[in-house]
PDB file of C-alpha atoms in Angstrom:
ATOM      1  CA  UNK A1100     192.047 112.767 168.170  1.00  0.00           C
ATOM      2  CA  UNK A1101     189.226 110.971 169.736  1.00  0.00           C
ATOM      3  CA  UNK A1102     185.815 112.711 169.941  1.00  0.00           C
ATOM      4  CA  UNK A1103     183.042 110.855 171.973  1.00  0.00           C
ATOM      5  CA  UNK A1104     178.976 112.074 171.317  1.00  0.00           C
ATOM      6  CA  UNK A1105     176.545 111.244 174.504  1.00  0.00           C
ATOM      7  CA  UNK A1106     173.435 110.472 174.581  1.00  0.00           C
ATOM      8  CA  UNK A1107     170.357 111.482 175.763  1.00  0.00           C
ATOM      9  CA  UNK A1108     172.046 114.690 178.429  1.00  0.00           C
ATOM     10  CA  UNK A1109     168.775 113.959 180.766  1.00  0.00           C
ATOM     11  CA  UNK A1110     167.611 109.987 181.650  1.00  0.00           C
ATOM     12  CA  UNK A1111     163.739 110.016 183.326  1.00  0.00           C
ATOM     13  CA  UNK A1112     162.636 106.254 183.394  1.00  0.00           C
ATOM     14  CA  UNK A1113     160.026 105.158 186.083  1.00  0.00           C
ATOM     15  CA  UNK A1114     161.195 103.165 188.667  1.00  0.00           C
ATOM     16  CA  UNK A1115     161.707  99.186 187.256  1.00  0.00           C
ATOM     17  CA  UNK A1116     161.682 100.780 183.549  1.00  0.00           C
ATOM     18  CA  UNK A1117     164.692 100.254 181.822  1.00  0.00           C
ATOM     19  CA  UNK A1118     167.189 102.533 181.245  1.00  0.00           C
ATOM     20  CA  UNK A1119     169.784 102.876 177.171  1.00  0.00           C
ATOM     21  CA  UNK A1120     172.611 105.639 177.208  1.00  0.00           C
ATOM     22  CA  UNK A1121     173.871 105.858 173.861  1.00  0.00           C
ATOM     23  CA  UNK A1122     178.407 106.799 172.925  1.00  0.00           C
ATOM     24  CA  UNK A1123     180.062 107.131 169.420  1.00  0.00           C
ATOM     25  CA  UNK A1124     183.264 107.274 168.868  1.00  0.00           C
ATOM     26  CA  UNK A1125     185.061 109.558 165.861  1.00  0.00           C
ATOM     27  CA  UNK A1126     188.414 107.606 166.194  1.00  0.00           C
ATOM     28  CA  UNK A1127     187.450 103.383 164.154  1.00  0.00           C
ATOM     29  CA  UNK A1128     191.960 102.464 166.546  1.00  0.00           C
ATOM     30  CA  UNK A1129     190.332 102.623 169.742  1.00  0.00           C
ATOM     31  CA  UNK A1130     189.990  99.841 171.788  1.00  0.00           C
ATOM     32  CA  UNK A1131     188.360 100.428 174.949  1.00  0.00           C
ATOM     33  CA  UNK A1132     185.360 101.991 175.823  1.00  0.00           C
ATOM     34  CA  UNK A1133     184.435 102.155 179.918  1.00  0.00           C
ATOM     35  CA  UNK A1134     181.453 103.734 182.103  1.00  0.00           C
ATOM     36  CA  UNK A1135     182.285 105.714 184.806  1.00  0.00           C
ATOM     37  CA  UNK A1136     178.616 107.133 186.682  1.00  0.00           C
ATOM     38  CA  UNK A1137     178.809 109.955 189.150  1.00  0.00           C
ATOM     39  CA  UNK A1138     176.622 110.461 192.642  1.00  0.00           C
ATOM     40  CA  UNK A1139     175.735 114.050 192.618  1.00  0.00           C
ATOM     41  CA  UNK A1140     178.406 116.045 194.628  1.00  0.00           C
ATOM     42  CA  UNK A1141     181.353 112.306 194.223  1.00  0.00           C
ATOM     43  CA  UNK A1142     183.880 111.577 192.598  1.00  0.00           C
ATOM     44  CA  UNK A1143     183.251 109.612 189.427  1.00  0.00           C
ATOM     45  CA  UNK A1144     183.761 106.184 189.962  1.00  0.00           C
ATOM     46  CA  UNK A1145     184.116 103.453 186.521  1.00  0.00           C
ATOM     47  CA  UNK A1146     181.166 101.140 186.421  1.00  0.00           C
ATOM     48  CA  UNK A1147     181.734  98.888 183.677  1.00  0.00           C
ATOM     49  CA  UNK A1148     183.750  98.100 180.585  1.00  0.00           C
ATOM     50  CA  UNK A1149     184.212  97.202 176.910  1.00  0.00           C
ATOM     51  CA  UNK A1150     187.131  96.023 174.621  1.00  0.00           C
ATOM     52  CA  UNK A1151     187.290  96.513 170.554  1.00  0.00           C
ATOM     53  CA  UNK A1152     187.388  92.000 170.635  1.00  0.00           C
ATOM     54  CA  UNK A1153     183.781  92.141 172.477  1.00  0.00           C
ATOM     55  CA  UNK A1154     180.193  92.559 171.779  1.00  0.00           C
ATOM     56  CA  UNK A1155     178.933  92.230 174.993  1.00  0.00           C
ATOM     57  CA  UNK A1156     178.939  93.015 178.530  1.00  0.00           C
ATOM     58  CA  UNK A1157     176.990  91.507 181.146  1.00  0.00           C
ATOM     59  CA  UNK A1158     177.698  92.047 185.117  1.00  0.00           C
ATOM     60  CA  UNK A1159     174.048  92.174 187.031  1.00  0.00           C
ATOM     61  CA  UNK A1160     171.346  94.547 186.895  1.00  0.00           C
ATOM     62  CA  UNK A1161     174.054  96.531 183.713  1.00  0.00           C
ATOM     63  CA  UNK A1162     174.586  95.942 180.416  1.00  0.00           C
ATOM     64  CA  UNK A1163     176.983  97.257 177.835  1.00  0.00           C
ATOM     65  CA  UNK A1164     177.133  96.548 174.214  1.00  0.00           C
ATOM     66  CA  UNK A1165     179.641  97.582 171.327  1.00  0.00           C
ATOM     67  CA  UNK A1166     179.187  97.863 167.683  1.00  0.00           C
ATOM     68  CA  UNK A1167     182.485  97.933 166.186  1.00  0.00           C
ATOM     69  CA  UNK A1168     181.274  99.314 162.530  1.00  0.00           C
ATOM     70  CA  UNK A1169     179.092 101.768 163.604  1.00  0.00           C
ATOM     71  CA  UNK A1170     181.151 103.076 166.395  1.00  0.00           C
ATOM     72  CA  UNK A1171     178.424 102.928 168.963  1.00  0.00           C
ATOM     73  CA  UNK A1172     178.575 101.806 172.367  1.00  0.00           C
ATOM     74  CA  UNK A1173     175.628 101.563 174.617  1.00  0.00           C
ATOM     75  CA  UNK A1174     174.968 101.265 178.370  1.00  0.00           C
ATOM     76  CA  UNK A1175     171.545  98.867 179.281  1.00  0.00           C
ATOM     77  CA  UNK A1176     170.294  98.728 182.607  1.00  0.00           C
ATOM     78  CA  UNK A1177     167.413  96.690 183.765  1.00  0.00           C
ATOM     79  CA  UNK A1178     165.128  97.199 186.559  1.00  0.00           C
ATOM     80  CA  UNK A1179     166.567 100.595 187.465  1.00  0.00           C
ATOM     81  CA  UNK A1180     166.022 101.450 191.647  1.00  0.00           C
ATOM     82  CA  UNK A1181     166.561 104.391 192.954  1.00  0.00           C
ATOM     83  CA  UNK A1182     170.170 104.835 193.235  1.00  0.00           C
ATOM     84  CA  UNK A1183     170.653 104.478 189.637  1.00  0.00           C
ATOM     85  CA  UNK A1184     170.591 107.947 190.063  1.00  0.00           C
ATOM     86  CA  UNK A1185     173.467 109.395 188.785  1.00  0.00           C
ATOM     87  CA  UNK A1186     175.407 111.029 185.640  1.00  0.00           C
ATOM     88  CA  UNK A1187     176.311 108.448 184.110  1.00  0.00           C
ATOM     89  CA  UNK A1188     179.376 108.990 181.325  1.00  0.00           C
ATOM     90  CA  UNK A1189     180.743 107.480 177.606  1.00  0.00           C
ATOM     91  CA  UNK A1190     184.627 107.889 177.263  1.00  0.00           C
ATOM     92  CA  UNK A1191     186.583 105.941 174.607  1.00  0.00           C
ATOM     93  CA  UNK A1192     190.528 105.539 174.030  1.00  0.00           C
ATOM     94  CA  UNK A1193     193.324 103.322 172.226  1.00  0.00           C
ATOM     95  CA  UNK A1194     195.496 101.548 175.155  1.00  0.00           C
ATOM     96  CA  UNK A1195     198.615 101.460 174.415  1.00  0.00           C
ATOM     97  CA  UNK A1196     199.295 104.436 172.889  1.00  0.00           C
ATOM     98  CA  UNK A1197     198.635 107.786 175.450  1.00  0.00           C
ATOM     99  CA  UNK A1198     196.565 106.472 178.002  1.00  0.00           C
ATOM    100  CA  UNK A1199     193.855 109.665 177.223  1.00  0.00           C
ATOM    101  CA  UNK A1200     191.067 108.685 178.433  1.00  0.00           C
ATOM    102  CA  UNK A1201     187.701 111.004 176.132  1.00  0.00           C
ATOM    103  CA  UNK A1202     184.535 111.825 178.399  1.00  0.00           C
ATOM    104  CA  UNK A1203     180.924 112.267 176.898  1.00  0.00           C
ATOM    105  CA  UNK A1204     179.580 114.061 177.963  1.00  0.00           C
ATOM    106  CA  UNK A1205     177.380 113.141 180.308  1.00  0.00           C
ATOM    107  CA  UNK A1206     173.849 111.386 180.404  1.00  0.00           C
ATOM    108  CA  UNK A1207     171.619 112.956 184.029  1.00  0.00           C
ATOM    109  CA  UNK A1208     169.928 109.929 184.882  1.00  0.00           C
ATOM    110  CA  UNK A1209     166.139 110.901 187.134  1.00  0.00           C
ATOM    111  CA  UNK A1210     165.271 107.151 188.072  1.00  0.00           C
ATOM    112  CA  UNK A1211     160.667 108.331 188.643  1.00  0.00           C
ATOM    113  CA  UNK A1212     159.590 106.498 191.907  1.00  0.00           C
TER     114      UNK A1212
ATOM    115  CA  UNK B1493     193.223 104.535 203.165  1.00  0.00           C
ATOM    116  CA  UNK B1494     192.911 107.114 200.642  1.00  0.00           C
ATOM    117  CA  UNK B1495     193.812 106.116 197.277  1.00  0.00           C
ATOM    118  CA  UNK B1496     194.003 108.995 195.445  1.00  0.00           C
ATOM    119  CA  UNK B1497     193.697 112.170 198.118  1.00  0.00           C
ATOM    120  CA  UNK B1498     193.753 115.556 196.753  1.00  0.00           C
ATOM    121  CA  UNK B1499     193.834 119.300 198.783  1.00  0.00           C
ATOM    122  CA  UNK B1500     191.970 121.480 199.821  1.00  0.00           C
ATOM    123  CA  UNK B1501     188.120 120.359 198.888  1.00  0.00           C
ATOM    124  CA  UNK B1502     186.634 123.279 198.180  1.00  0.00           C
ATOM    125  CA  UNK B1503     188.799 126.841 197.506  1.00  0.00           C
ATOM    126  CA  UNK B1504     187.074 129.989 197.218  1.00  0.00           C
ATOM    127  CA  UNK B1505     189.629 132.922 196.278  1.00  0.00           C
ATOM    128  CA  UNK B1506     189.371 136.209 194.409  1.00  0.00           C
ATOM    129  CA  UNK B1507     190.472 137.696 190.533  1.00  0.00           C
ATOM    130  CA  UNK B1508     193.656 137.353 189.759  1.00  0.00           C
ATOM    131  CA  UNK B1509     195.406 135.678 192.881  1.00  0.00           C
ATOM    132  CA  UNK B1510     197.494 131.925 192.060  1.00  0.00           C
ATOM    133  CA  UNK B1511     196.347 128.529 193.847  1.00  0.00           C
ATOM    134  CA  UNK B1512     198.264 125.499 194.140  1.00  0.00           C
ATOM    135  CA  UNK B1513     195.577 122.082 194.971  1.00  0.00           C
ATOM    136  CA  UNK B1514     197.507 118.831 196.404  1.00  0.00           C
ATOM    137  CA  UNK B1515     197.450 115.369 194.895  1.00  0.00           C
ATOM    138  CA  UNK B1516     198.969 112.063 196.342  1.00  0.00           C
ATOM    139  CA  UNK B1517     198.041 108.559 195.597  1.00  0.00           C
ATOM    140  CA  UNK B1518     198.916 104.960 197.008  1.00  0.00           C
ATOM    141  CA  UNK B1519     197.745 102.541 194.282  1.00  0.00           C
ATOM    142  CA  UNK B1520     201.565 102.461 192.916  1.00  0.00           C
ATOM    143  CA  UNK B1521     199.754 103.867 189.907  1.00  0.00           C
ATOM    144  CA  UNK B1522     203.074 104.706 187.597  1.00  0.00           C
ATOM    145  CA  UNK B1523     200.261 107.727 185.267  1.00  0.00           C
ATOM    146  CA  UNK B1524     198.583 110.915 186.990  1.00  0.00           C
ATOM    147  CA  UNK B1525     196.197 113.058 185.649  1.00  0.00           C
ATOM    148  CA  UNK B1526     193.823 115.989 185.415  1.00  0.00           C
ATOM    149  CA  UNK B1527     190.314 116.236 184.480  1.00  0.00           C
ATOM    150  CA  UNK B1528     188.320 119.467 184.930  1.00  0.00           C
ATOM    151  CA  UNK B1529     184.955 119.498 185.634  1.00  0.00           C
ATOM    152  CA  UNK B1530     182.605 122.890 184.537  1.00  0.00           C
ATOM    153  CA  UNK B1531     179.361 123.403 185.872  1.00  0.00           C
ATOM    154  CA  UNK B1532     177.747 121.363 182.356  1.00  0.00           C
ATOM    155  CA  UNK B1533     179.847 118.330 184.422  1.00  0.00           C
ATOM    156  CA  UNK B1534     181.571 118.247 181.585  1.00  0.00           C
ATOM    157  CA  UNK B1535     184.767 116.135 182.633  1.00  0.00           C
ATOM    158  CA  UNK B1536     187.754 117.620 180.318  1.00  0.00           C
ATOM    159  CA  UNK B1537     190.859 115.903 180.617  1.00  0.00           C
ATOM    160  CA  UNK B1538     193.750 119.342 181.440  1.00  0.00           C
ATOM    161  CA  UNK B1539     197.521 117.067 181.856  1.00  0.00           C
ATOM    162  CA  UNK B1540     198.342 113.701 182.478  1.00  0.00           C
ATOM    163  CA  UNK B1541     201.867 112.702 183.994  1.00  0.00           C
ATOM    164  CA  UNK B1542     203.527 109.070 183.537  1.00  0.00           C
ATOM    165  CA  UNK B1543     206.265 108.572 185.785  1.00  0.00           C
ATOM    166  CA  UNK B1544     206.955 111.890 185.662  1.00  0.00           C
ATOM    167  CA  UNK B1545     206.824 113.171 182.149  1.00  0.00           C
ATOM    168  CA  UNK B1546     204.553 115.534 181.242  1.00  0.00           C
ATOM    169  CA  UNK B1547     202.279 113.559 178.279  1.00  0.00           C
ATOM    170  CA  UNK B1548     199.370 114.882 177.345  1.00  0.00           C
ATOM    171  CA  UNK B1549     199.140 118.279 177.748  1.00  0.00           C
ATOM    172  CA  UNK B1550     195.623 119.428 176.110  1.00  0.00           C
ATOM    173  CA  UNK B1551     195.217 122.929 175.320  1.00  0.00           C
ATOM    174  CA  UNK B1552     194.648 124.336 178.617  1.00  0.00           C
ATOM    175  CA  UNK B1553     196.273 128.451 178.743  1.00  0.00           C
ATOM    176  CA  UNK B1554     199.891 128.018 180.185  1.00  0.00           C
ATOM    177  CA  UNK B1555     198.275 129.674 183.653  1.00  0.00           C
ATOM    178  CA  UNK B1556     198.069 126.440 184.911  1.00  0.00           C
ATOM    179  CA  UNK B1557     201.598 124.486 185.382  1.00  0.00           C
ATOM    180  CA  UNK B1558     201.244 120.650 186.548  1.00  0.00           C
ATOM    181  CA  UNK B1559     203.639 119.594 188.394  1.00  0.00           C
ATOM    182  CA  UNK B1560     205.272 115.920 189.547  1.00  0.00           C
ATOM    183  CA  UNK B1561     208.011 115.352 192.473  1.00  0.00           C
ATOM    184  CA  UNK B1562     207.414 112.078 192.127  1.00  0.00           C
ATOM    185  CA  UNK B1563     205.660 109.215 190.657  1.00  0.00           C
ATOM    186  CA  UNK B1564     202.531 109.541 193.456  1.00  0.00           C
ATOM    187  CA  UNK B1565     202.085 112.893 193.372  1.00  0.00           C
ATOM    188  CA  UNK B1566     201.069 115.292 190.724  1.00  0.00           C
ATOM    189  CA  UNK B1567     200.047 118.773 191.912  1.00  0.00           C
ATOM    190  CA  UNK B1568     198.001 121.627 190.187  1.00  0.00           C
ATOM    191  CA  UNK B1569     198.971 125.341 190.206  1.00  0.00           C
ATOM    192  CA  UNK B1570     197.367 128.155 188.629  1.00  0.00           C
ATOM    193  CA  UNK B1571     197.731 131.462 188.615  1.00  0.00           C
ATOM    194  CA  UNK B1572     196.468 135.006 187.815  1.00  0.00           C
ATOM    195  CA  UNK B1573     192.794 133.488 188.322  1.00  0.00           C
ATOM    196  CA  UNK B1574     190.030 134.331 186.158  1.00  0.00           C
ATOM    197  CA  UNK B1575     185.677 133.776 186.925  1.00  0.00           C
ATOM    198  CA  UNK B1576     186.093 131.157 183.852  1.00  0.00           C
ATOM    199  CA  UNK B1577     187.876 128.769 186.249  1.00  0.00           C
ATOM    200  CA  UNK B1578     185.248 128.289 188.027  1.00  0.00           C
ATOM    201  CA  UNK B1579     184.932 123.887 187.904  1.00  0.00           C
ATOM    202  CA  UNK B1580     185.218 120.644 189.847  1.00  0.00           C
ATOM    203  CA  UNK B1581     189.316 120.477 189.319  1.00  0.00           C
ATOM    204  CA  UNK B1582     189.142 115.938 190.297  1.00  0.00           C
ATOM    205  CA  UNK B1583     192.887 114.405 190.449  1.00  0.00           C
ATOM    206  CA  UNK B1584     193.259 110.354 188.563  1.00  0.00           C
ATOM    207  CA  UNK B1585     195.487 108.252 188.581  1.00  0.00           C
ATOM    208  CA  UNK B1586     195.906 104.659 186.529  1.00  0.00           C
ATOM    209  CA  UNK B1587     198.589 101.671 186.120  1.00  0.00           C
ATOM    210  CA  UNK B1588     199.532 102.530 181.929  1.00  0.00           C
ATOM    211  CA  UNK B1589     196.193 101.692 180.275  1.00  0.00           C
ATOM    212  CA  UNK B1590     198.521  98.689 177.628  1.00  0.00           C
ATOM    213  CA  UNK B1591     199.595  96.953 180.793  1.00  0.00           C
ATOM    214  CA  UNK B1592     196.409  96.953 182.987  1.00  0.00           C
ATOM    215  CA  UNK B1593     192.772  97.551 183.334  1.00  0.00           C
ATOM    216  CA  UNK B1594     192.146 100.433 182.124  1.00  0.00           C
ATOM    217  CA  UNK B1595     190.842 101.989 185.239  1.00  0.00           C
ATOM    218  CA  UNK B1596     190.750 105.255 186.414  1.00  0.00           C
ATOM    219  CA  UNK B1597     191.436 105.481 189.916  1.00  0.00           C
ATOM    220  CA  UNK B1598     189.618 109.802 190.798  1.00  0.00           C
ATOM    221  CA  UNK B1599     189.861 111.403 194.006  1.00  0.00           C
ATOM    222  CA  UNK B1600     186.990 113.159 195.192  1.00  0.00           C
ATOM    223  CA  UNK B1601     187.551 116.837 193.813  1.00  0.00           C
ATOM    224  CA  UNK B1602     188.846 120.094 194.915  1.00  0.00           C
ATOM    225  CA  UNK B1603     185.787 122.985 193.828  1.00  0.00           C
ATOM    226  CA  UNK B1604     187.816 125.616 192.719  1.00  0.00           C
ATOM    227  CA  UNK B1605     185.140 129.018 193.358  1.00  0.00           C
ATOM    228  CA  UNK B1606     186.959 132.275 191.442  1.00  0.00           C
ATOM    229  CA  UNK B1607     185.028 135.386 191.851  1.00  0.00           C
TER     230      UNK B1607
END
């Protein structure tokens, strides 16, 4: 089955700087890679996703890149702001198989003033 | 209008008791899930139902029994509660991933504390 590794587990970044969170996956057949953000005491919410037929996707200050050969994908947040402080989860799945979305262990991002 | 709602939000109980958490979604989705989030924030899938049919059953103790009376509801019953069951349990729903954007919509979570 799929296994998703996520690094780092904790990341502190000065406000205005960029943050990068990296994930690797084990199942080369996986074709859908979402990222979820969970603020303190709240539910996880989708912030961006990428499918295996695309190498990069951007939405304002957030971008995700995918390297299918290396089975790596990364989340990039530029010009970080205090409201970016949260736990971020990467995930991977093979759509049209069993609808099982497997999450990484999460990265706690702290934005320092 | 809450899309995925869970009750109760907080549950404090003694070891050995039996408890249930209820979940309802009004999004018209076919698939519902239970995820467990432990104190380290790991989000682990437990069960998934599609149109009332169990499709994912991870290695969860059989003290945990999901029930889906219809595709809008997925309840979780836990027998003989143990200290290690303390966690936040999230219900989620989606359309079948192959037919949709793939987004999971989570409920607010139910924090279970076993004393």
